[in-house]
Amino acid sequence: MFEIILMCILLVVSLLIVIKAADLFVDHIVEIGTALGVSQILLGVTAAAIGTSLPEFGSALIASLGGNADMGVGVVIGSNIWNVAGILGITATVTGLVQADKKSINRDGLMAIVTGVVLLAFMLFGYFTGQLFISGFGSIVMIVFYIYYMRILIKDQEKAQKDKIKKLPNSEEDIIKSKDIEKIDDISNKTLEKRKSIKKKSILFTILGIIGLVIGCQLLITSASSLASTFGIPPAIMGLFTLSIGTSIPELVVTLSSAIKGLHDISMGTVFGSVTFNILIGIGIPALLVAIPIDYLSLYFDAPVMIGVTAGTLLLMKFNGNKLNRFSGIILMIVYVLYAFLRIFVLG
């Protein structure tokens, strides 16, 4: 009994460490990005999405390396379903509106669906070839795919910056073309000052956030594995719900607070960016290091639900002027509750 209480306390404490570490990381990586002139959409799908996904990635990686690969895959797939149906559902219900621009839906939303299909394809390939695990080749494709996605984001950012400069009167581009040495020096000084404004403490806190995530995730997996074993809970179920929701709290906080502040691009970017990162990196890197087993229910139920929920959310937004209203949010929450009920009590 004492051991159970101790593991429960450890689970709660580790969750708090993970949440605080993720919060620390996100706050300061966004501060650094802003100082460098990175757009809101790019911050959402990169800094915020990756930062808030680190708990899931860390948990999945440590679970896989520790021999609990079923739990690791469960964390990733469960987190993605929760991110889209749960987090966007709660955010839309609470705020009454979550909006995204057309580019975010067409690029980031579509990428989230495509990565889900890629994962399902490699799971099906492994299952029908009798390997029963995601191959190293599959993991390499996932990682390369993510690098390609980052390249697209960087190119879009560069284009947006150039368009912004062209719209400004007496723009920096015109000054540079004029070869006015004094004004060019002034631009260089301003750029230097902007970069100097990135305080050393922001970099330090970003590193501390990463360290905190590693420690917190290790404690999280240890306590969760112990409790799952004690109560006879299958590792996949523990990963799909308890850990996936727990490690996704940073996404919920960032998405909800961003939407309340009207920073919808960060909200949507965080969710769609997290889905893409969780699959391509959260499964891709562990699969490169160890064999990731393919669970029958994850293949035929969880992964298709993940893809379906993401696609359904995008359709809801498409037919509603690229936004989710309160009614849409309630629909998404009902979908998640229905999924959880079927997965736990019907399918097991």
PDB file of N, CA and C in Angstrom, residues 69-146:
ATOM      1  N   ALA A  69       8.136  -0.267 -25.075  1.00  0.00           N
ATOM      2  CA  ALA A  69       7.848   0.388 -26.352  1.00  0.00           C
ATOM      3  C   ALA A  69       6.352   0.531 -26.614  1.00  0.00           C
ATOM      4  N   ASP A  70       5.541  -0.439 -26.115  1.00  0.00           N
ATOM      5  CA  ASP A  70       4.086  -0.349 -26.278  1.00  0.00           C
ATOM      6  C   ASP A  70       3.555   0.930 -25.625  1.00  0.00           C
ATOM      7  N   MET A  71       4.103   1.240 -24.453  1.00  0.00           N
ATOM      8  CA  MET A  71       3.707   2.443 -23.736  1.00  0.00           C
ATOM      9  C   MET A  71       4.147   3.681 -24.502  1.00  0.00           C
ATOM     10  N   GLY A  72       5.346   3.613 -25.102  1.00  0.00           N
ATOM     11  CA  GLY A  72       5.873   4.756 -25.847  1.00  0.00           C
ATOM     12  C   GLY A  72       5.010   5.108 -27.043  1.00  0.00           C
ATOM     13  N   VAL A  73       4.612   4.093 -27.826  1.00  0.00           N
ATOM     14  CA  VAL A  73       3.737   4.325 -28.979  1.00  0.00           C
ATOM     15  C   VAL A  73       2.383   4.830 -28.517  1.00  0.00           C
ATOM     16  N   GLY A  74       1.906   4.280 -27.404  1.00  0.00           N
ATOM     17  CA  GLY A  74       0.623   4.716 -26.847  1.00  0.00           C
ATOM     18  C   GLY A  74       0.638   6.181 -26.468  1.00  0.00           C
ATOM     19  N   VAL A  75       1.762   6.637 -25.891  1.00  0.00           N
ATOM     20  CA  VAL A  75       1.895   8.045 -25.513  1.00  0.00           C
ATOM     21  C   VAL A  75       1.766   8.937 -26.742  1.00  0.00           C
ATOM     22  N   VAL A  76       2.425   8.558 -27.829  1.00  0.00           N
ATOM     23  CA  VAL A  76       2.421   9.381 -29.037  1.00  0.00           C
ATOM     24  C   VAL A  76       1.037   9.434 -29.683  1.00  0.00           C
ATOM     25  N   ILE A  77       0.447   8.258 -29.956  1.00  0.00           N
ATOM     26  CA  ILE A  77      -0.859   8.219 -30.619  1.00  0.00           C
ATOM     27  C   ILE A  77      -1.940   8.816 -29.720  1.00  0.00           C
ATOM     28  N   GLY A  78      -1.907   8.453 -28.448  1.00  0.00           N
ATOM     29  CA  GLY A  78      -2.894   8.984 -27.496  1.00  0.00           C
ATOM     30  C   GLY A  78      -2.790  10.489 -27.367  1.00  0.00           C
ATOM     31  N   SER A  79      -1.558  11.014 -27.349  1.00  0.00           N
ATOM     32  CA  SER A  79      -1.355  12.455 -27.248  1.00  0.00           C
ATOM     33  C   SER A  79      -1.919  13.184 -28.459  1.00  0.00           C
ATOM     34  N   ASN A  80      -1.725  12.598 -29.637  1.00  0.00           N
ATOM     35  CA  ASN A  80      -2.217  13.241 -30.855  1.00  0.00           C
ATOM     36  C   ASN A  80      -3.741  13.309 -30.898  1.00  0.00           C
ATOM     37  N   ILE A  81      -4.397  12.223 -30.487  1.00  0.00           N
ATOM     38  CA  ILE A  81      -5.863  12.228 -30.452  1.00  0.00           C
ATOM     39  C   ILE A  81      -6.350  13.250 -29.427  1.00  0.00           C
ATOM     40  N   TRP A  82      -5.687  13.276 -28.276  1.00  0.00           N
ATOM     41  CA  TRP A  82      -6.045  14.234 -27.224  1.00  0.00           C
ATOM     42  C   TRP A  82      -5.757  15.665 -27.656  1.00  0.00           C
ATOM     43  N   ASN A  83      -4.620  15.883 -28.330  1.00  0.00           N
ATOM     44  CA  ASN A  83      -4.255  17.229 -28.779  1.00  0.00           C
ATOM     45  C   ASN A  83      -5.330  17.830 -29.670  1.00  0.00           C
ATOM     46  N   VAL A  84      -5.806  17.028 -30.638  1.00  0.00           N
ATOM     47  CA  VAL A  84      -6.768  17.544 -31.605  1.00  0.00           C
ATOM     48  C   VAL A  84      -8.185  17.588 -31.037  1.00  0.00           C
ATOM     49  N   ALA A  85      -8.672  16.432 -30.571  1.00  0.00           N
ATOM     50  CA  ALA A  85     -10.059  16.377 -30.098  1.00  0.00           C
ATOM     51  C   ALA A  85     -10.216  16.999 -28.709  1.00  0.00           C
ATOM     52  N   GLY A  86      -9.282  16.683 -27.810  1.00  0.00           N
ATOM     53  CA  GLY A  86      -9.395  17.177 -26.436  1.00  0.00           C
ATOM     54  C   GLY A  86      -9.005  18.631 -26.273  1.00  0.00           C
ATOM     55  N   ILE A  87      -7.777  18.958 -26.669  1.00  0.00           N
ATOM     56  CA  ILE A  87      -7.268  20.316 -26.440  1.00  0.00           C
ATOM     57  C   ILE A  87      -7.994  21.358 -27.293  1.00  0.00           C
ATOM     58  N   LEU A  88      -8.129  21.096 -28.599  1.00  0.00           N
ATOM     59  CA  LEU A  88      -8.857  22.046 -29.441  1.00  0.00           C
ATOM     60  C   LEU A  88     -10.329  22.121 -29.042  1.00  0.00           C
ATOM     61  N   GLY A  89     -10.870  20.967 -28.620  1.00  0.00           N
ATOM     62  CA  GLY A  89     -12.261  20.948 -28.163  1.00  0.00           C
ATOM     63  C   GLY A  89     -12.465  21.817 -26.930  1.00  0.00           C
ATOM     64  N   ILE A  90     -11.582  21.656 -25.947  1.00  0.00           N
ATOM     65  CA  ILE A  90     -11.670  22.452 -24.709  1.00  0.00           C
ATOM     66  C   ILE A  90     -11.445  23.931 -25.010  1.00  0.00           C
ATOM     67  N   THR A  91     -10.423  24.216 -25.830  1.00  0.00           N
ATOM     68  CA  THR A  91     -10.090  25.606 -26.157  1.00  0.00           C
ATOM     69  C   THR A  91     -11.245  26.311 -26.874  1.00  0.00           C
ATOM     70  N   ALA A  92     -11.833  25.634 -27.869  1.00  0.00           N
ATOM     71  CA  ALA A  92     -12.953  26.231 -28.612  1.00  0.00           C
ATOM     72  C   ALA A  92     -14.173  26.405 -27.715  1.00  0.00           C
ATOM     73  N   THR A  93     -14.398  25.456 -26.809  1.00  0.00           N
ATOM     74  CA  THR A  93     -15.552  25.537 -25.906  1.00  0.00           C
ATOM     75  C   THR A  93     -15.383  26.673 -24.899  1.00  0.00           C
ATOM     76  N   VAL A  94     -14.195  26.813 -24.358  1.00  0.00           N
ATOM     77  CA  VAL A  94     -13.939  27.847 -23.344  1.00  0.00           C
ATOM     78  C   VAL A  94     -13.908  29.243 -23.959  1.00  0.00           C
ATOM     79  N   THR A  95     -13.181  29.402 -25.064  1.00  0.00           N
ATOM     80  CA  THR A  95     -13.017  30.736 -25.668  1.00  0.00           C
ATOM     81  C   THR A  95     -14.127  31.096 -26.655  1.00  0.00           C
ATOM     82  N   GLY A  96     -14.817  30.080 -27.173  1.00  0.00           N
ATOM     83  CA  GLY A  96     -15.878  30.331 -28.145  1.00  0.00           C
ATOM     84  C   GLY A  96     -15.383  30.474 -29.568  1.00  0.00           C
ATOM     85  N   LEU A  97     -14.065  30.552 -29.741  1.00  0.00           N
ATOM     86  CA  LEU A  97     -13.514  30.703 -31.093  1.00  0.00           C
ATOM     87  C   LEU A  97     -12.028  30.368 -31.137  1.00  0.00           C
ATOM     88  N   VAL A  98     -11.675  29.485 -32.061  1.00  0.00           N
ATOM     89  CA  VAL A  98     -10.270  29.230 -32.386  1.00  0.00           C
ATOM     90  C   VAL A  98     -10.162  29.364 -33.886  1.00  0.00           C
ATOM     91  N   GLN A  99      -9.339  30.280 -34.334  1.00  0.00           N
ATOM     92  CA  GLN A  99      -9.262  30.597 -35.760  1.00  0.00           C
ATOM     93  C   GLN A  99      -7.871  30.299 -36.314  1.00  0.00           C
ATOM     94  N   ALA A 100      -7.824  29.945 -37.592  1.00  0.00           N
ATOM     95  CA  ALA A 100      -6.536  29.708 -38.256  1.00  0.00           C
ATOM     96  C   ALA A 100      -6.589  30.307 -39.649  1.00  0.00           C
ATOM     97  N   ASP A 101      -5.449  30.732 -40.142  1.00  0.00           N
ATOM     98  CA  ASP A 101      -5.459  31.233 -41.515  1.00  0.00           C
ATOM     99  C   ASP A 101      -5.402  30.053 -42.487  1.00  0.00           C
ATOM    100  N   LYS A 102      -5.678  30.336 -43.742  1.00  0.00           N
ATOM    101  CA  LYS A 102      -5.771  29.289 -44.757  1.00  0.00           C
ATOM    102  C   LYS A 102      -4.460  28.515 -44.893  1.00  0.00           C
ATOM    103  N   LYS A 103      -3.342  29.228 -44.782  1.00  0.00           N
ATOM    104  CA  LYS A 103      -2.022  28.590 -44.934  1.00  0.00           C
ATOM    105  C   LYS A 103      -1.783  27.563 -43.829  1.00  0.00           C
ATOM    106  N   SER A 104      -2.159  27.918 -42.599  1.00  0.00           N
ATOM    107  CA  SER A 104      -1.961  27.007 -41.480  1.00  0.00           C
ATOM    108  C   SER A 104      -2.732  25.709 -41.681  1.00  0.00           C
ATOM    109  N   ILE A 105      -3.967  25.823 -42.198  1.00  0.00           N
ATOM    110  CA  ILE A 105      -4.785  24.631 -42.429  1.00  0.00           C
ATOM    111  C   ILE A 105      -4.226  23.814 -43.592  1.00  0.00           C
ATOM    112  N   ASN A 106      -3.943  24.492 -44.700  1.00  0.00           N
ATOM    113  CA  ASN A 106      -3.472  23.789 -45.899  1.00  0.00           C
ATOM    114  C   ASN A 106      -2.083  23.188 -45.739  1.00  0.00           C
ATOM    115  N   ARG A 107      -1.226  23.856 -44.984  1.00  0.00           N
ATOM    116  CA  ARG A 107       0.151  23.368 -44.819  1.00  0.00           C
ATOM    117  C   ARG A 107       0.291  22.500 -43.569  1.00  0.00           C
ATOM    118  N   ASP A 108       0.038  23.085 -42.408  1.00  0.00           N
ATOM    119  CA  ASP A 108       0.303  22.378 -41.153  1.00  0.00           C
ATOM    120  C   ASP A 108      -0.749  21.318 -40.838  1.00  0.00           C
ATOM    121  N   GLY A 109      -2.022  21.641 -41.107  1.00  0.00           N
ATOM    122  CA  GLY A 109      -3.084  20.667 -40.865  1.00  0.00           C
ATOM    123  C   GLY A 109      -2.956  19.473 -41.793  1.00  0.00           C
ATOM    124  N   LEU A 110      -2.701  19.745 -43.064  1.00  0.00           N
ATOM    125  CA  LEU A 110      -2.534  18.669 -44.041  1.00  0.00           C
ATOM    126  C   LEU A 110      -1.308  17.819 -43.713  1.00  0.00           C
ATOM    127  N   MET A 111      -0.234  18.467 -43.253  1.00  0.00           N
ATOM    128  CA  MET A 111       0.978  17.738 -42.875  1.00  0.00           C
ATOM    129  C   MET A 111       0.701  16.789 -41.713  1.00  0.00           C
ATOM    130  N   ALA A 112      -0.134  17.220 -40.774  1.00  0.00           N
ATOM    131  CA  ALA A 112      -0.492  16.368 -39.636  1.00  0.00           C
ATOM    132  C   ALA A 112      -1.208  15.103 -40.106  1.00  0.00           C
ATOM    133  N   ILE A 113      -2.095  15.252 -41.098  1.00  0.00           N
ATOM    134  CA  ILE A 113      -2.800  14.086 -41.647  1.00  0.00           C
ATOM    135  C   ILE A 113      -1.834  13.175 -42.403  1.00  0.00           C
ATOM    136  N   VAL A 114      -0.996  13.766 -43.236  1.00  0.00           N
ATOM    137  CA  VAL A 114      -0.041  12.991 -44.040  1.00  0.00           C
ATOM    138  C   VAL A 114       0.900  12.183 -43.154  1.00  0.00           C
ATOM    139  N   THR A 115       1.393  12.789 -42.072  1.00  0.00           N
ATOM    140  CA  THR A 115       2.305  12.056 -41.179  1.00  0.00           C
ATOM    141  C   THR A 115       1.596  10.896 -40.490  1.00  0.00           C
ATOM    142  N   GLY A 116       0.306  11.079 -40.187  1.00  0.00           N
ATOM    143  CA  GLY A 116      -0.473   9.981 -39.613  1.00  0.00           C
ATOM    144  C   GLY A 116      -0.602   8.835 -40.599  1.00  0.00           C
ATOM    145  N   VAL A 117      -0.826   9.170 -41.867  1.00  0.00           N
ATOM    146  CA  VAL A 117      -0.934   8.149 -42.916  1.00  0.00           C
ATOM    147  C   VAL A 117       0.406   7.440 -43.113  1.00  0.00           C
ATOM    148  N   VAL A 118       1.503   8.206 -43.032  1.00  0.00           N
ATOM    149  CA  VAL A 118       2.843   7.615 -43.164  1.00  0.00           C
ATOM    150  C   VAL A 118       3.091   6.597 -42.048  1.00  0.00           C
ATOM    151  N   LEU A 119       2.735   6.970 -40.808  1.00  0.00           N
ATOM    152  CA  LEU A 119       2.896   6.059 -39.670  1.00  0.00           C
ATOM    153  C   LEU A 119       2.065   4.801 -39.880  1.00  0.00           C
ATOM    154  N   LEU A 120       0.801   4.980 -40.272  1.00  0.00           N
ATOM    155  CA  LEU A 120      -0.091   3.839 -40.482  1.00  0.00           C
ATOM    156  C   LEU A 120       0.454   2.922 -41.588  1.00  0.00           C
ATOM    157  N   ALA A 121       1.007   3.522 -42.639  1.00  0.00           N
ATOM    158  CA  ALA A 121       1.552   2.738 -43.744  1.00  0.00           C
ATOM    159  C   ALA A 121       2.713   1.859 -43.278  1.00  0.00           C
ATOM    160  N   PHE A 122       3.614   2.409 -42.467  1.00  0.00           N
ATOM    161  CA  PHE A 122       4.746   1.616 -41.978  1.00  0.00           C
ATOM    162  C   PHE A 122       4.298   0.553 -40.970  1.00  0.00           C
ATOM    163  N   MET A 123       3.242   0.870 -40.200  1.00  0.00           N
ATOM    164  CA  MET A 123       2.694  -0.124 -39.277  1.00  0.00           C
ATOM    165  C   MET A 123       2.078  -1.286 -40.058  1.00  0.00           C
ATOM    166  N   LEU A 124       1.323  -0.959 -41.112  1.00  0.00           N
ATOM    167  CA  LEU A 124       0.709  -1.995 -41.947  1.00  0.00           C
ATOM    168  C   LEU A 124       1.776  -2.841 -42.647  1.00  0.00           C
ATOM    169  N   PHE A 125       2.807  -2.178 -43.158  1.00  0.00           N
ATOM    170  CA  PHE A 125       3.898  -2.888 -43.832  1.00  0.00           C
ATOM    171  C   PHE A 125       4.567  -3.866 -42.874  1.00  0.00           C
ATOM    172  N   GLY A 126       4.865  -3.400 -41.665  1.00  0.00           N
ATOM    173  CA  GLY A 126       5.503  -4.265 -40.678  1.00  0.00           C
ATOM    174  C   GLY A 126       4.619  -5.430 -40.272  1.00  0.00           C
ATOM    175  N   TYR A 127       3.339  -5.156 -40.145  1.00  0.00           N
ATOM    176  CA  TYR A 127       2.393  -6.199 -39.705  1.00  0.00           C
ATOM    177  C   TYR A 127       2.220  -7.284 -40.769  1.00  0.00           C
ATOM    178  N   PHE A 128       2.021  -6.856 -42.030  1.00  0.00           N
ATOM    179  CA  PHE A 128       1.740  -7.827 -43.092  1.00  0.00           C
ATOM    180  C   PHE A 128       2.985  -8.538 -43.612  1.00  0.00           C
ATOM    181  N   THR A 129       4.169  -7.996 -43.308  1.00  0.00           N
ATOM    182  CA  THR A 129       5.404  -8.697 -43.697  1.00  0.00           C
ATOM    183  C   THR A 129       5.894  -9.610 -42.574  1.00  0.00           C
ATOM    184  N   GLY A 130       5.156  -9.606 -41.463  1.00  0.00           N
ATOM    185  CA  GLY A 130       5.493 -10.483 -40.352  1.00  0.00           C
ATOM    186  C   GLY A 130       6.588  -9.954 -39.441  1.00  0.00           C
ATOM    187  N   GLN A 131       7.056  -8.698 -39.678  1.00  0.00           N
ATOM    188  CA  GLN A 131       8.105  -8.132 -38.817  1.00  0.00           C
ATOM    189  C   GLN A 131       7.550  -7.751 -37.450  1.00  0.00           C
ATOM    190  N   LEU A 132       6.308  -7.311 -37.431  1.00  0.00           N
ATOM    191  CA  LEU A 132       5.598  -6.922 -36.209  1.00  0.00           C
ATOM    192  C   LEU A 132       6.267  -5.767 -35.468  1.00  0.00           C
ATOM    193  N   PHE A 133       7.061  -4.981 -36.200  1.00  0.00           N
ATOM    194  CA  PHE A 133       7.641  -3.771 -35.608  1.00  0.00           C
ATOM    195  C   PHE A 133       7.941  -2.771 -36.717  1.00  0.00           C
ATOM    196  N   ILE A 134       8.090  -1.485 -36.325  1.00  0.00           N
ATOM    197  CA  ILE A 134       8.418  -0.443 -37.299  1.00  0.00           C
ATOM    198  C   ILE A 134       9.907  -0.537 -37.606  1.00  0.00           C
ATOM    199  N   SER A 135      10.244  -0.649 -38.864  1.00  0.00           N
ATOM    200  CA  SER A 135      11.629  -0.882 -39.272  1.00  0.00           C
ATOM    201  C   SER A 135      12.499   0.360 -39.142  1.00  0.00           C
ATOM    202  N   GLY A 136      13.819   0.120 -39.177  1.00  0.00           N
ATOM    203  CA  GLY A 136      14.767   1.230 -39.148  1.00  0.00           C
ATOM    204  C   GLY A 136      14.621   2.111 -40.380  1.00  0.00           C
ATOM    205  N   PHE A 137      14.295   1.476 -41.518  1.00  0.00           N
ATOM    206  CA  PHE A 137      14.063   2.235 -42.740  1.00  0.00           C
ATOM    207  C   PHE A 137      12.893   3.198 -42.561  1.00  0.00           C
ATOM    208  N   GLY A 138      11.833   2.708 -41.930  1.00  0.00           N
ATOM    209  CA  GLY A 138      10.668   3.551 -41.660  1.00  0.00           C
ATOM    210  C   GLY A 138      11.018   4.746 -40.797  1.00  0.00           C
ATOM    211  N   SER A 139      11.852   4.520 -39.781  1.00  0.00           N
ATOM    212  CA  SER A 139      12.247   5.608 -38.886  1.00  0.00           C
ATOM    213  C   SER A 139      13.061   6.665 -39.629  1.00  0.00           C
ATOM    214  N   ILE A 140      13.946   6.227 -40.524  1.00  0.00           N
ATOM    215  CA  ILE A 140      14.769   7.166 -41.305  1.00  0.00           C
ATOM    216  C   ILE A 140      13.880   8.024 -42.212  1.00  0.00           C
ATOM    217  N   VAL A 141      12.900   7.376 -42.860  1.00  0.00           N
ATOM    218  CA  VAL A 141      11.965   8.115 -43.717  1.00  0.00           C
ATOM    219  C   VAL A 141      11.224   9.177 -42.904  1.00  0.00           C
ATOM    220  N   MET A 142      10.789   8.819 -41.703  1.00  0.00           N
ATOM    221  CA  MET A 142      10.060   9.759 -40.839  1.00  0.00           C
ATOM    222  C   MET A 142      10.924  10.965 -40.473  1.00  0.00           C
ATOM    223  N   ILE A 143      12.157  10.702 -40.087  1.00  0.00           N
ATOM    224  CA  ILE A 143      13.060  11.786 -39.682  1.00  0.00           C
ATOM    225  C   ILE A 143      13.380  12.696 -40.864  1.00  0.00           C
ATOM    226  N   VAL A 144      13.649  12.095 -42.034  1.00  0.00           N
ATOM    227  CA  VAL A 144      13.925  12.884 -43.248  1.00  0.00           C
ATOM    228  C   VAL A 144      12.705  13.709 -43.634  1.00  0.00           C
ATOM    229  N   PHE A 145      11.528  13.127 -43.479  1.00  0.00           N
ATOM    230  CA  PHE A 145      10.280  13.815 -43.786  1.00  0.00           C
ATOM    231  C   PHE A 145      10.116  15.052 -42.894  1.00  0.00           C
ATOM    232  N   TYR A 146      10.500  14.899 -41.614  1.00  0.00           N
ATOM    233  CA  TYR A 146      10.386  16.040 -40.694  1.00  0.00           C
ATOM    234  C   TYR A 146      11.377  17.141 -41.064  1.00  0.00           C
TER     235      TYR A 146
END
